[in-house]
CSV table of C-alpha atoms in Angstrom, one decimal:
chain,number,residue,atom,x,y,z
D,3,UNK,CA,0.0,0.0,0.0
D,4,UNK,CA,2.8,2.4,0.8
D,5,UNK,CA,4.1,2.7,-2.8
D,6,UNK,CA,0.5,3.5,-4.0
D,7,UNK,CA,0.1,6.1,-1.3
D,8,UNK,CA,3.4,7.7,-2.3
D,9,UNK,CA,2.5,7.6,-6.0
D,10,UNK,CA,-0.9,9.2,-5.4
D,11,UNK,CA,0.6,11.9,-3.1
D,12,UNK,CA,3.2,12.7,-5.7
D,13,UNK,CA,0.7,13.0,-8.5
D,14,UNK,CA,-1.6,15.2,-6.4
D,15,UNK,CA,1.4,17.4,-5.5
D,16,UNK,CA,2.6,17.7,-9.1
D,17,UNK,CA,-1.0,18.6,-10.2
D,18,UNK,CA,-1.2,21.2,-7.5
D,19,UNK,CA,2.1,22.7,-8.6
D,20,UNK,CA,1.0,22.7,-12.2
D,21,UNK,CA,-2.4,24.3,-11.4
D,22,UNK,CA,-0.8,27.0,-9.1
D,23,UNK,CA,1.4,28.1,-12.0
D,24,UNK,CA,-1.6,28.9,-14.2
D,25,UNK,CA,-2.4,32.6,-14.0
D,26,UNK,CA,-5.7,33.9,-12.6
D,27,UNK,CA,-7.7,34.7,-15.8
D,28,UNK,CA,-6.6,31.5,-17.7
D,29,UNK,CA,-7.6,29.3,-14.8
D,30,UNK,CA,-10.8,31.2,-14.3
D,31,UNK,CA,-11.8,30.5,-18.0
D,32,UNK,CA,-10.9,26.8,-17.5
D,33,UNK,CA,-13.1,26.6,-14.4
D,34,UNK,CA,-16.0,28.5,-15.9
D,35,UNK,CA,-16.1,26.4,-19.1
D,36,UNK,CA,-15.7,23.1,-17.2
D,37,UNK,CA,-18.4,24.0,-14.7
D,38,UNK,CA,-20.8,25.0,-17.4
D,39,UNK,CA,-20.2,21.7,-19.3
D,40,UNK,CA,-20.7,19.6,-16.1
D,41,UNK,CA,-23.9,21.5,-15.2
D,42,UNK,CA,-25.3,20.9,-18.7
D,43,UNK,CA,-24.3,17.3,-18.5
D,44,UNK,CA,-26.0,16.8,-15.1
D,45,UNK,CA,-29.2,18.5,-16.0
D,46,UNK,CA,-29.4,17.1,-19.4
D,47,UNK,CA,-29.3,20.4,-21.2
D,48,UNK,CA,-28.4,20.1,-24.9
D,49,UNK,CA,-30.5,22.9,-26.5
D,50,UNK,CA,-27.4,24.6,-27.8
D,51,UNK,CA,-29.5,26.1,-30.5
D,52,UNK,CA,-30.6,28.7,-27.9
D,53,UNK,CA,-27.1,29.9,-27.0
D,54,UNK,CA,-24.9,29.0,-30.0
D,55,UNK,CA,-23.4,31.4,-32.5
D,56,UNK,CA,-25.9,31.6,-35.3
D,57,UNK,CA,-25.5,34.4,-37.9
D,58,UNK,CA,-29.2,34.3,-38.9
D,59,UNK,CA,-30.4,34.7,-35.3
D,60,UNK,CA,-28.0,37.6,-34.7
D,61,UNK,CA,-29.1,39.4,-37.8
D,62,UNK,CA,-32.8,38.7,-37.8
D,63,UNK,CA,-33.5,38.7,-34.0
D,64,UNK,CA,-30.4,40.8,-32.9
D,65,UNK,CA,-29.5,38.2,-30.3
D,66,UNK,CA,-26.0,39.7,-29.6
D,67,UNK,CA,-25.6,37.7,-26.4
D,68,UNK,CA,-24.8,34.6,-28.6
D,69,UNK,CA,-21.5,36.2,-29.4
D,70,UNK,CA,-20.3,35.6,-25.8
D,71,UNK,CA,-22.4,32.6,-24.6
D,72,UNK,CA,-21.2,30.5,-27.6
D,73,UNK,CA,-17.6,30.6,-26.5
D,74,UNK,CA,-18.1,29.2,-23.0
D,75,UNK,CA,-20.4,26.3,-23.9
D,76,UNK,CA,-19.0,23.0,-25.3
D,77,UNK,CA,-20.8,20.1,-26.9
D,78,UNK,CA,-18.8,17.1,-25.6
D,79,UNK,CA,-16.2,16.0,-23.0
D,80,UNK,CA,-13.5,15.8,-25.7
D,81,UNK,CA,-14.5,19.2,-27.0
D,82,UNK,CA,-14.1,21.0,-23.7
D,83,UNK,CA,-11.0,19.0,-22.7
D,84,UNK,CA,-9.1,19.7,-25.9
D,85,UNK,CA,-10.0,23.4,-25.9
D,86,UNK,CA,-9.0,23.9,-22.2
D,87,UNK,CA,-5.7,21.9,-22.7
D,88,UNK,CA,-4.9,24.2,-25.6
D,89,UNK,CA,-5.9,27.3,-23.6
D,90,UNK,CA,-3.6,26.6,-20.6
D,91,UNK,CA,-0.2,27.1,-22.3
D,92,UNK,CA,-1.5,29.8,-24.7
D,93,UNK,CA,-3.4,31.8,-22.1
D,94,UNK,CA,-0.7,31.5,-19.5
D,95,UNK,CA,2.0,32.8,-21.8
D,96,UNK,CA,-0.1,35.8,-23.0
D,97,UNK,CA,-1.4,36.6,-19.5
D,98,UNK,CA,2.1,36.7,-18.1
D,99,UNK,CA,3.1,39.1,-20.9
D,100,UNK,CA,0.0,41.3,-21.0
D,101,UNK,CA,-1.5,41.0,-17.5
D,102,UNK,CA,-4.9,39.7,-16.5
D,103,UNK,CA,-6.9,42.9,-17.2
D,104,UNK,CA,-5.3,43.4,-20.7
D,105,UNK,CA,-5.8,39.8,-21.7
D,106,UNK,CA,-9.5,39.9,-20.6
D,107,UNK,CA,-10.1,42.9,-22.7
D,108,UNK,CA,-8.3,41.2,-25.6
D,109,UNK,CA,-10.5,38.1,-25.3
D,110,UNK,CA,-13.7,40.3,-25.4
D,111,UNK,CA,-12.3,42.2,-28.4
D,112,UNK,CA,-11.4,39.0,-30.2
D,113,UNK,CA,-14.8,37.4,-29.5
D,114,UNK,CA,-16.5,40.5,-30.9
D,115,UNK,CA,-14.3,40.7,-34.0
D,116,UNK,CA,-14.7,37.0,-34.7
D,117,UNK,CA,-18.4,37.4,-34.7
D,118,UNK,CA,-18.3,40.4,-37.0
D,119,UNK,CA,-16.1,38.5,-39.5
D,120,UNK,CA,-18.3,35.5,-39.2
D,121,UNK,CA,-21.5,37.3,-39.9
D,122,UNK,CA,-20.0,39.3,-42.8
D,123,UNK,CA,-18.6,36.3,-44.5
D,124,UNK,CA,-21.7,34.2,-44.0
D,125,UNK,CA,-23.8,37.0,-45.4
D,126,UNK,CA,-21.6,37.4,-48.4
D,127,UNK,CA,-21.8,33.7,-49.2
D,128,UNK,CA,-25.5,33.6,-48.7
D,129,UNK,CA,-26.6,36.7,-50.5
D,130,UNK,CA,-24.1,37.1,-53.3
D,131,UNK,CA,-25.6,37.4,-56.8
D,132,UNK,CA,-23.5,34.5,-58.3
D,133,UNK,CA,-24.1,31.5,-56.0
D,134,UNK,CA,-26.2,31.6,-52.8
D,135,UNK,CA,-25.2,29.2,-50.0
D,136,UNK,CA,-27.3,29.6,-46.9
D,137,UNK,CA,-25.8,26.9,-44.8
D,138,UNK,CA,-23.3,29.2,-43.1
D,139,UNK,CA,-26.1,31.6,-42.1
D,140,UNK,CA,-27.9,28.8,-40.2
D,141,UNK,CA,-24.7,27.3,-38.7
D,142,UNK,CA,-24.8,26.7,-34.9
D,143,UNK,CA,-21.3,27.1,-33.5
D,144,UNK,CA,-20.1,26.7,-29.9
D,145,UNK,CA,-16.8,26.5,-28.2
D,146,UNK,CA,-13.7,28.5,-27.3
D,147,UNK,CA,-11.6,27.3,-30.3
D,148,UNK,CA,-12.2,30.5,-32.4
D,149,UNK,CA,-10.5,32.5,-29.6
D,150,UNK,CA,-7.8,29.9,-29.4
D,151,UNK,CA,-6.9,30.3,-33.1
D,152,UNK,CA,-6.7,34.1,-32.6
D,153,UNK,CA,-4.4,33.5,-29.6
D,154,UNK,CA,-2.2,31.1,-31.7
D,155,UNK,CA,-1.7,33.9,-34.3
D,156,UNK,CA,-0.9,36.5,-31.6
D,157,UNK,CA,1.4,34.3,-29.5
D,158,UNK,CA,3.3,33.1,-32.6
D,159,UNK,CA,3.8,36.7,-33.7
D,160,UNK,CA,5.0,37.9,-30.3
D,161,UNK,CA,7.4,34.9,-29.9
D,162,UNK,CA,9.4,35.8,-32.9
D,163,UNK,CA,9.8,32.1,-33.7
D,164,UNK,CA,10.7,31.2,-37.3
D,165,UNK,CA,9.2,27.7,-37.2
D,166,UNK,CA,6.6,25.9,-35.2
D,167,UNK,CA,6.0,22.2,-34.5
D,168,UNK,CA,2.7,20.6,-35.4
D,169,UNK,CA,1.9,18.1,-32.6
D,170,UNK,CA,5.6,17.3,-32.5
D,171,UNK,CA,5.5,15.5,-35.8
D,172,UNK,CA,7.0,18.1,-38.2
D,173,UNK,CA,8.0,21.8,-38.2
D,174,UNK,CA,6.3,24.4,-40.4
D,175,UNK,CA,7.1,28.1,-41.0
D,176,UNK,CA,5.6,30.2,-38.2
D,177,UNK,CA,3.6,32.4,-40.6
D,178,UNK,CA,1.8,29.3,-41.9
D,179,UNK,CA,1.3,27.6,-38.5
D,180,UNK,CA,-2.3,28.7,-37.8
D,181,UNK,CA,-3.4,28.0,-41.4
D,182,UNK,CA,-1.9,24.5,-41.3
D,183,UNK,CA,-3.7,23.8,-38.0
D,184,UNK,CA,-6.9,25.0,-39.5
D,185,UNK,CA,-6.6,22.4,-42.3
D,186,UNK,CA,-5.4,19.6,-40.0
D,187,UNK,CA,-8.4,20.1,-37.6
D,188,UNK,CA,-10.8,20.3,-40.5
D,189,UNK,CA,-9.5,17.0,-41.9
D,190,UNK,CA,-9.2,15.1,-38.6
D,191,UNK,CA,-12.4,16.2,-36.8
D,192,UNK,CA,-16.1,16.1,-37.7
D,193,UNK,CA,-18.6,18.9,-36.8
D,194,UNK,CA,-15.8,21.5,-36.8
D,195,UNK,CA,-16.8,25.1,-37.8
D,196,UNK,CA,-14.4,26.0,-40.6
D,197,UNK,CA,-15.7,29.5,-40.7
D,198,UNK,CA,-15.4,29.9,-36.9
D,199,UNK,CA,-11.8,28.9,-36.9
D,200,UNK,CA,-11.1,31.0,-40.0
D,201,UNK,CA,-12.5,34.1,-38.5
D,202,UNK,CA,-10.4,33.5,-35.4
D,203,UNK,CA,-7.3,33.5,-37.6
D,204,UNK,CA,-8.4,36.7,-39.4
D,205,UNK,CA,-9.0,38.4,-36.1
D,206,UNK,CA,-5.6,37.3,-34.8
D,207,UNK,CA,-3.8,38.8,-37.8
D,208,UNK,CA,-5.9,42.0,-37.6
D,209,UNK,CA,-4.9,42.4,-34.0
D,210,UNK,CA,-1.2,41.8,-34.7
D,211,UNK,CA,-1.1,44.2,-37.6
D,212,UNK,CA,-2.6,46.9,-35.5
D,213,UNK,CA,-6.0,47.2,-37.2
D,214,UNK,CA,-7.7,47.2,-33.8
D,215,UNK,CA,-5.4,49.9,-32.3
D,216,UNK,CA,-8.1,52.5,-32.3
D,217,UNK,CA,-10.1,50.2,-30.1
D,218,UNK,CA,-7.3,49.4,-27.6
D,219,UNK,CA,-7.0,51.7,-24.6
D,220,UNK,CA,-3.7,53.2,-23.6
D,221,UNK,CA,-1.5,51.9,-20.7
D,222,UNK,CA,-3.2,54.4,-18.3
D,223,UNK,CA,-6.5,52.6,-18.7
D,224,UNK,CA,-5.2,49.3,-17.6
D,225,UNK,CA,-3.1,50.9,-14.9
D,226,UNK,CA,-6.2,52.6,-13.4
D,227,UNK,CA,-8.0,49.3,-13.2
D,228,UNK,CA,-5.0,47.3,-11.9
D,229,UNK,CA,-4.3,49.9,-9.2
D,230,UNK,CA,-8.0,49.9,-8.0
D,231,UNK,CA,-8.5,49.1,-4.4
D,232,UNK,CA,-10.1,45.7,-5.2
D,233,UNK,CA,-7.3,44.4,-7.3
D,234,UNK,CA,-4.5,46.2,-5.3
D,235,UNK,CA,-5.4,44.4,-2.1
D,236,UNK,CA,-5.8,41.0,-3.7
D,237,UNK,CA,-2.3,39.8,-3.1
D,238,UNK,CA,-2.4,36.1,-3.8
D,239,UNK,CA,-0.4,33.5,-5.7
D,240,UNK,CA,-3.2,33.3,-8.3
D,241,UNK,CA,-3.6,37.1,-8.9
D,242,UNK,CA,-0.4,38.8,-7.6
D,243,UNK,CA,0.5,42.4,-7.7
D,244,UNK,CA,-2.1,45.0,-8.7
D,245,UNK,CA,-3.9,42.7,-11.0
D,246,UNK,CA,-0.9,41.5,-12.9
D,247,UNK,CA,0.4,38.0,-13.2
D,248,UNK,CA,4.1,38.1,-14.1
D,249,UNK,CA,4.7,35.1,-11.9
D,250,UNK,CA,2.8,32.5,-9.8
D,251,UNK,CA,4.1,34.0,-6.6
D,252,UNK,CA,5.4,37.3,-5.3
D,253,UNK,CA,8.5,35.5,-4.0
D,254,UNK,CA,9.2,33.7,-7.3
D,255,UNK,CA,11.2,35.8,-9.7
D,256,UNK,CA,13.0,34.8,-12.8
D,257,UNK,CA,16.8,35.3,-13.0
D,258,UNK,CA,16.3,37.7,-15.9
D,259,UNK,CA,14.1,40.1,-13.9
D,260,UNK,CA,17.0,41.9,-12.2
D,261,UNK,CA,19.0,41.9,-15.4
D,262,UNK,CA,16.1,43.4,-17.4
D,263,UNK,CA,15.5,46.0,-14.6
D,264,UNK,CA,19.2,46.9,-14.5
D,265,UNK,CA,19.3,47.3,-18.3
D,266,UNK,CA,16.2,49.6,-18.2
D,267,UNK,CA,17.7,51.7,-15.4
D,268,UNK,CA,21.0,52.0,-17.3
D,269,UNK,CA,19.4,53.1,-20.6
D,270,UNK,CA,17.0,55.5,-18.9
D,271,UNK,CA,19.4,56.9,-16.3
D,272,UNK,CA,17.2,55.9,-13.4
D,273,UNK,CA,19.2,56.0,-10.2
D,274,UNK,CA,16.5,55.7,-7.6
D,275,UNK,CA,15.1,52.5,-6.0
D,276,UNK,CA,11.9,50.9,-7.4
D,277,UNK,CA,10.6,50.0,-4.0
D,278,UNK,CA,10.1,53.4,-2.4
D,279,UNK,CA,7.5,53.1,0.4
D,280,UNK,CA,6.6,56.7,1.2
D,281,UNK,CA,4.0,58.2,-1.1
D,282,UNK,CA,5.9,61.5,-1.5
D,283,UNK,CA,9.2,59.9,-2.3
D,284,UNK,CA,7.4,57.5,-4.7
D,285,UNK,CA,5.9,60.5,-6.6
D,286,UNK,CA,9.3,62.1,-6.9
D,287,UNK,CA,10.7,58.9,-8.4
D,288,UNK,CA,7.9,58.6,-10.9
D,289,UNK,CA,8.4,62.2,-12.0
D,290,UNK,CA,12.1,61.6,-12.5
D,291,UNK,CA,11.3,58.5,-14.5
D,292,UNK,CA,8.9,60.2,-16.7
D,293,UNK,CA,11.5,62.9,-17.5
D,294,UNK,CA,14.1,60.2,-18.0
D,295,UNK,CA,11.8,58.3,-20.4
D,296,UNK,CA,11.1,61.5,-22.3
D,297,UNK,CA,14.8,62.2,-22.6
D,298,UNK,CA,15.6,58.6,-23.6
D,299,UNK,CA,12.8,58.8,-26.2
D,300,UNK,CA,14.4,62.0,-27.6
D,301,UNK,CA,17.7,60.3,-27.8
D,302,UNK,CA,16.1,57.2,-29.4
D,303,UNK,CA,14.5,59.4,-32.0
D,304,UNK,CA,17.7,61.3,-32.6
D,305,UNK,CA,19.5,58.0,-33.2
D,306,UNK,CA,16.8,56.4,-35.3
D,307,UNK,CA,19.2,55.8,-38.2
D,308,UNK,CA,21.6,53.9,-35.9
D,309,UNK,CA,18.8,51.7,-34.5
D,310,UNK,CA,17.2,50.7,-37.8
D,311,UNK,CA,18.9,47.3,-37.6
D,312,UNK,CA,17.7,46.7,-34.1
D,313,UNK,CA,14.2,48.4,-33.9
D,314,UNK,CA,11.8,47.7,-36.8
D,315,UNK,CA,8.5,49.5,-37.4
D,316,UNK,CA,6.9,46.0,-37.4
D,317,UNK,CA,8.1,45.2,-33.9
D,318,UNK,CA,6.9,48.7,-32.7
D,319,UNK,CA,3.5,48.1,-34.2
D,320,UNK,CA,3.2,44.7,-32.5
D,321,UNK,CA,3.8,46.2,-29.1
D,322,UNK,CA,1.6,49.2,-29.8
D,323,UNK,CA,-1.2,46.9,-30.7
D,324,UNK,CA,-1.0,45.4,-27.2
D,325,UNK,CA,-1.9,48.8,-25.8
D,326,UNK,CA,1.6,50.2,-24.9
D,327,UNK,CA,2.4,53.8,-25.7
D,328,UNK,CA,4.7,54.2,-28.7
D,329,UNK,CA,7.2,56.3,-26.9
D,330,UNK,CA,7.6,53.6,-24.2
D,331,UNK,CA,7.8,51.0,-26.9
D,332,UNK,CA,10.7,52.7,-28.7
D,333,UNK,CA,12.6,53.2,-25.4
D,334,UNK,CA,12.0,49.6,-24.3
D,335,UNK,CA,13.1,48.2,-27.7
D,336,UNK,CA,16.2,50.3,-27.6
D,337,UNK,CA,17.0,49.1,-24.1
D,338,UNK,CA,16.4,45.5,-25.1
D,339,UNK,CA,18.7,45.8,-28.2
D,340,UNK,CA,15.7,45.0,-30.4
D,341,UNK,CA,14.8,41.8,-28.6
D,342,UNK,CA,10.9,41.7,-28.7
D,343,UNK,CA,10.5,39.4,-25.7
D,344,UNK,CA,12.8,41.4,-23.5
D,345,UNK,CA,11.1,44.6,-24.5
D,346,UNK,CA,7.7,43.2,-23.6
D,347,UNK,CA,9.0,42.2,-20.1
D,348,UNK,CA,10.5,45.7,-19.7
D,349,UNK,CA,7.1,47.3,-20.6
D,350,UNK,CA,5.3,45.0,-18.3
D,351,UNK,CA,7.6,46.0,-15.4
D,352,UNK,CA,7.0,49.7,-16.2
D,353,UNK,CA,3.2,49.2,-15.9
D,354,UNK,CA,3.7,47.6,-12.5
D,355,UNK,CA,5.6,50.6,-11.1
């Protein structure tokens, strides 16, 4: 009996450690989708036609709620299991980069844009003068997979990877990764919404190319929410530090954090401590940092020709599309020597200050 007890305890401990490392919003989505599926299973609810995404119902009856109810309901155990297993690594990575509040806003934005693309394409196919095909208008789609395809595009773009592995079987160019997954899922699975996944990819590319920038608030918007009394006092391992989730615990820091912080301080001429407790002293530090950032931005603009090889307009647009201010993005990229991942971490640390 003792080996079994040790084995079970070890498995329980490993699962607990794995679960604790999942940031707040990602774990919340997993819990919500799982509970909704279990409740539907227990009560025998299967009338998904009432809550699914149906272009005809949205247009004719203006049932906008379907845009958001459709993404949290799933039709089978495998459906919810596969979607949540895919969400955990994707959502965790993006949440640690963006923060919980920013990621939540991005999910709502992607759900809305996916729905708009879906309705537009279905309407064009159904009401074009050449060949009318009304099936897409009456399609009933549910599941989180449309958002997942958007996340795949965004995460691949932010990672800067040149190739991606498809289920560990073979590597493909990163720019084709989402498209190949679209074809693979369509071939291997039945009852899969091709248009729903396609619209997720289109929304992901629209987001990365900055087409939604006019809908994305600035850094001050997220900072105001993250510094609210509700989030500021909720210091836990699941939701640490003013609504941000840069790590699973306040005591856990990556070795690169101090290096990144030091590099940012060196490039911005910031000589004061980041942990000033008194409010008056903290305000002075923030004022000095703002002036330092402004001067660093002026230097960065003055040396634009020297930085062309390190800082590209495409990288700047990627970070601006995440809601960071352009001036901060330019300074962070210059401090990171053009490394996109390091620049994101620098910007995230600036938001936490």
